Amino acid sequence: MGVDVVLYRVVGVRSARRRVVPAEVLPDPDDVLLDLVGRVRGAGGTPLLDRVDPVGELVVSAGQAAQLLAELCRLAEVARSTPEMTHVRRLDRLVRRCREDREMEIRFEGD
């Protein structure tokens, strides 16, 4: 019951036919992200990550990517293993791509 992170490209931003196309996926089959988010949830420093839902979806726009990058620092601080650190680094790369391209968005997609 992990939370996959998907980087989407927004197509048709200026038209009525806006749609999103997946650009890259960071799967979470072993609940690594879900465990990390659980460790920081409610501490007051991760308002975006606190909204990650294991059965729902959270959309983070390119405009919110800088805030999400700051919150990822908290995940790195609580990571205890190599797989957790690797997951945080991969997520960091996705968020940086989103921040650099205003036609991207990140979605945290629960099962």
PDB file of C-alpha atoms in Angstrom:
ATOM      1  CA  MET A   1       0.000   0.000   0.000  1.00  0.00           C
ATOM      2  CA  GLY A   2       2.751   2.428  -0.943  1.00  0.00           C
ATOM      3  CA  VAL A   3       2.519   5.894  -2.387  1.00  0.00           C
ATOM      4  CA  ASP A   4       3.892   6.228  -5.896  1.00  0.00           C
ATOM      5  CA  VAL A   5       5.181   9.618  -7.005  1.00  0.00           C
ATOM      6  CA  VAL A   6       4.486  10.536 -10.618  1.00  0.00           C
ATOM      7  CA  LEU A   7       5.935  13.504 -12.469  1.00  0.00           C
ATOM      8  CA  TYR A   8       3.402  14.673 -15.050  1.00  0.00           C
ATOM      9  CA  ARG A   9       3.729  17.060 -17.955  1.00  0.00           C
ATOM     10  CA  VAL A  10       0.678  19.286 -18.307  1.00  0.00           C
ATOM     11  CA  VAL A  11      -0.411  19.448 -21.950  1.00  0.00           C
ATOM     12  CA  GLY A  12      -2.819  22.046 -23.306  1.00  0.00           C
ATOM     13  CA  VAL A  13      -2.274  24.471 -20.429  1.00  0.00           C
ATOM     14  CA  ARG A  14      -3.643  27.401 -22.401  1.00  0.00           C
ATOM     15  CA  SER A  15      -6.604  25.552 -23.883  1.00  0.00           C
ATOM     16  CA  ALA A  16      -9.800  24.104 -22.488  1.00  0.00           C
ATOM     17  CA  ARG A  17      -8.433  20.607 -23.147  1.00  0.00           C
ATOM     18  CA  ARG A  18      -5.873  20.452 -20.350  1.00  0.00           C
ATOM     19  CA  ARG A  19      -4.537  16.962 -19.709  1.00  0.00           C
ATOM     20  CA  VAL A  20      -1.543  15.410 -18.008  1.00  0.00           C
ATOM     21  CA  VAL A  21       0.912  12.889 -19.404  1.00  0.00           C
ATOM     22  CA  PRO A  22       3.215  10.856 -17.136  1.00  0.00           C
ATOM     23  CA  ALA A  23       6.885  11.749 -17.606  1.00  0.00           C
ATOM     24  CA  GLU A  24       8.480   9.653 -14.839  1.00  0.00           C
ATOM     25  CA  VAL A  25       7.325   7.383 -12.022  1.00  0.00           C
ATOM     26  CA  LEU A  26       8.930   6.700  -8.649  1.00  0.00           C
ATOM     27  CA  PRO A  27       7.172   3.565  -7.379  1.00  0.00           C
ATOM     28  CA  ASP A  28       6.887   2.713  -3.692  1.00  0.00           C
ATOM     29  CA  PRO A  29       6.176  -1.042  -3.572  1.00  0.00           C
ATOM     30  CA  ASP A  30       7.824  -1.464  -0.162  1.00  0.00           C
ATOM     31  CA  ASP A  31       6.112   1.526   1.530  1.00  0.00           C
ATOM     32  CA  VAL A  32       9.422   3.381   1.905  1.00  0.00           C
ATOM     33  CA  LEU A  33       7.908   6.809   1.251  1.00  0.00           C
ATOM     34  CA  LEU A  34       4.854   6.062   3.337  1.00  0.00           C
ATOM     35  CA  ASP A  35       7.063   5.096   6.299  1.00  0.00           C
ATOM     36  CA  LEU A  36       9.203   8.221   5.938  1.00  0.00           C
ATOM     37  CA  VAL A  37       6.173  10.498   5.732  1.00  0.00           C
ATOM     38  CA  GLY A  38       4.741   8.802   8.810  1.00  0.00           C
ATOM     39  CA  ARG A  39       7.863   9.731  10.790  1.00  0.00           C
ATOM     40  CA  VAL A  40       7.571  13.458  10.026  1.00  0.00           C
ATOM     41  CA  ARG A  41       3.784  13.839   9.873  1.00  0.00           C
ATOM     42  CA  GLY A  42       2.294  16.296  12.311  1.00  0.00           C
ATOM     43  CA  ALA A  43       5.584  17.800  13.507  1.00  0.00           C
ATOM     44  CA  GLY A  44       4.754  21.136  11.866  1.00  0.00           C
ATOM     45  CA  GLY A  45       7.551  21.271   9.298  1.00  0.00           C
ATOM     46  CA  THR A  46       5.981  19.352   6.422  1.00  0.00           C
ATOM     47  CA  PRO A  47       2.537  20.762   5.568  1.00  0.00           C
ATOM     48  CA  LEU A  48       2.557  19.383   2.012  1.00  0.00           C
ATOM     49  CA  LEU A  49       3.876  15.956   2.948  1.00  0.00           C
ATOM     50  CA  ASP A  50       1.409  15.805   5.838  1.00  0.00           C
ATOM     51  CA  ARG A  51      -1.330  15.693   3.197  1.00  0.00           C
ATOM     52  CA  VAL A  52       0.025  12.562   1.461  1.00  0.00           C
ATOM     53  CA  ASP A  53      -2.776   9.995   1.581  1.00  0.00           C
ATOM     54  CA  PRO A  54      -2.050   6.258   1.223  1.00  0.00           C
ATOM     55  CA  VAL A  55      -5.391   5.753  -0.550  1.00  0.00           C
ATOM     56  CA  GLY A  56      -5.802   9.134  -2.246  1.00  0.00           C
ATOM     57  CA  GLU A  57      -3.948  11.615  -4.402  1.00  0.00           C
ATOM     58  CA  LEU A  58      -2.045  14.811  -3.658  1.00  0.00           C
ATOM     59  CA  VAL A  59      -1.206  17.135  -6.556  1.00  0.00           C
ATOM     60  CA  VAL A  60       1.779  19.471  -6.131  1.00  0.00           C
ATOM     61  CA  SER A  61       2.183  22.137  -8.791  1.00  0.00           C
ATOM     62  CA  ALA A  62       5.484  23.460 -10.118  1.00  0.00           C
ATOM     63  CA  GLY A  63       4.813  26.597  -8.066  1.00  0.00           C
ATOM     64  CA  GLN A  64       4.820  24.518  -4.868  1.00  0.00           C
ATOM     65  CA  ALA A  65       7.962  22.558  -5.765  1.00  0.00           C
ATOM     66  CA  ALA A  66      10.308  24.844  -3.791  1.00  0.00           C
ATOM     67  CA  GLN A  67       8.275  24.239  -0.633  1.00  0.00           C
ATOM     68  CA  LEU A  68       8.276  20.501  -1.288  1.00  0.00           C
ATOM     69  CA  LEU A  69      12.070  20.535  -1.726  1.00  0.00           C
ATOM     70  CA  ALA A  70      12.425  22.164   1.676  1.00  0.00           C
ATOM     71  CA  GLU A  71      10.198  19.494   3.212  1.00  0.00           C
ATOM     72  CA  LEU A  72      12.277  16.716   1.654  1.00  0.00           C
ATOM     73  CA  CYS A  73      15.126  17.790   3.932  1.00  0.00           C
ATOM     74  CA  ARG A  74      13.058  16.521   6.849  1.00  0.00           C
ATOM     75  CA  LEU A  75      12.641  13.151   5.119  1.00  0.00           C
ATOM     76  CA  ALA A  76      16.404  12.937   4.606  1.00  0.00           C
ATOM     77  CA  GLU A  77      16.938  13.664   8.302  1.00  0.00           C
ATOM     78  CA  VAL A  78      14.733  10.752   9.403  1.00  0.00           C
ATOM     79  CA  ALA A  79      15.919   8.266   6.756  1.00  0.00           C
ATOM     80  CA  ARG A  80      17.588   5.321   8.471  1.00  0.00           C
ATOM     81  CA  SER A  81      18.710   3.069   5.642  1.00  0.00           C
ATOM     82  CA  THR A  82      20.284   3.142   2.208  1.00  0.00           C
ATOM     83  CA  PRO A  83      16.977   2.339   0.454  1.00  0.00           C
ATOM     84  CA  GLU A  84      15.295   5.223   2.290  1.00  0.00           C
ATOM     85  CA  MET A  85      18.067   7.676   1.372  1.00  0.00           C
ATOM     86  CA  THR A  86      17.981   6.476  -2.234  1.00  0.00           C
ATOM     87  CA  HIS A  87      14.230   7.025  -2.358  1.00  0.00           C
ATOM     88  CA  VAL A  88      14.583  10.560  -0.980  1.00  0.00           C
ATOM     89  CA  ARG A  89      17.301  11.365  -3.546  1.00  0.00           C
ATOM     90  CA  ARG A  90      15.164  10.079  -6.416  1.00  0.00           C
ATOM     91  CA  LEU A  91      12.197  12.079  -5.160  1.00  0.00           C
ATOM     92  CA  ASP A  92      14.413  15.152  -4.881  1.00  0.00           C
ATOM     93  CA  ARG A  93      15.379  14.781  -8.568  1.00  0.00           C
ATOM     94  CA  LEU A  94      11.722  14.588  -9.617  1.00  0.00           C
ATOM     95  CA  VAL A  95      10.800  17.664  -7.601  1.00  0.00           C
ATOM     96  CA  ARG A  96      13.730  19.629  -9.054  1.00  0.00           C
ATOM     97  CA  ARG A  97      12.591  18.748 -12.580  1.00  0.00           C
ATOM     98  CA  CYS A  98       9.109  19.951 -11.682  1.00  0.00           C
ATOM     99  CA  ARG A  99      10.425  23.196 -10.235  1.00  0.00           C
ATOM    100  CA  GLU A 100      12.409  23.937 -13.399  1.00  0.00           C
ATOM    101  CA  ASP A 101       9.481  23.387 -15.778  1.00  0.00           C
ATOM    102  CA  ARG A 102       6.234  25.240 -15.067  1.00  0.00           C
ATOM    103  CA  GLU A 103       4.358  22.728 -17.221  1.00  0.00           C
ATOM    104  CA  MET A 104       5.050  19.900 -14.790  1.00  0.00           C
ATOM    105  CA  GLU A 105       3.333  18.718 -11.652  1.00  0.00           C
ATOM    106  CA  ILE A 106       3.968  15.994  -9.122  1.00  0.00           C
ATOM    107  CA  ARG A 107       1.295  13.640  -7.887  1.00  0.00           C
ATOM    108  CA  PHE A 108       1.543  11.431  -4.839  1.00  0.00           C
ATOM    109  CA  GLU A 109      -0.742   8.541  -5.759  1.00  0.00           C
ATOM    110  CA  GLY A 110      -1.873   6.118  -3.085  1.00  0.00           C
ATOM    111  CA  ASP A 111      -3.072   2.611  -3.821  1.00  0.00           C
TER     112      ASP A 111
END
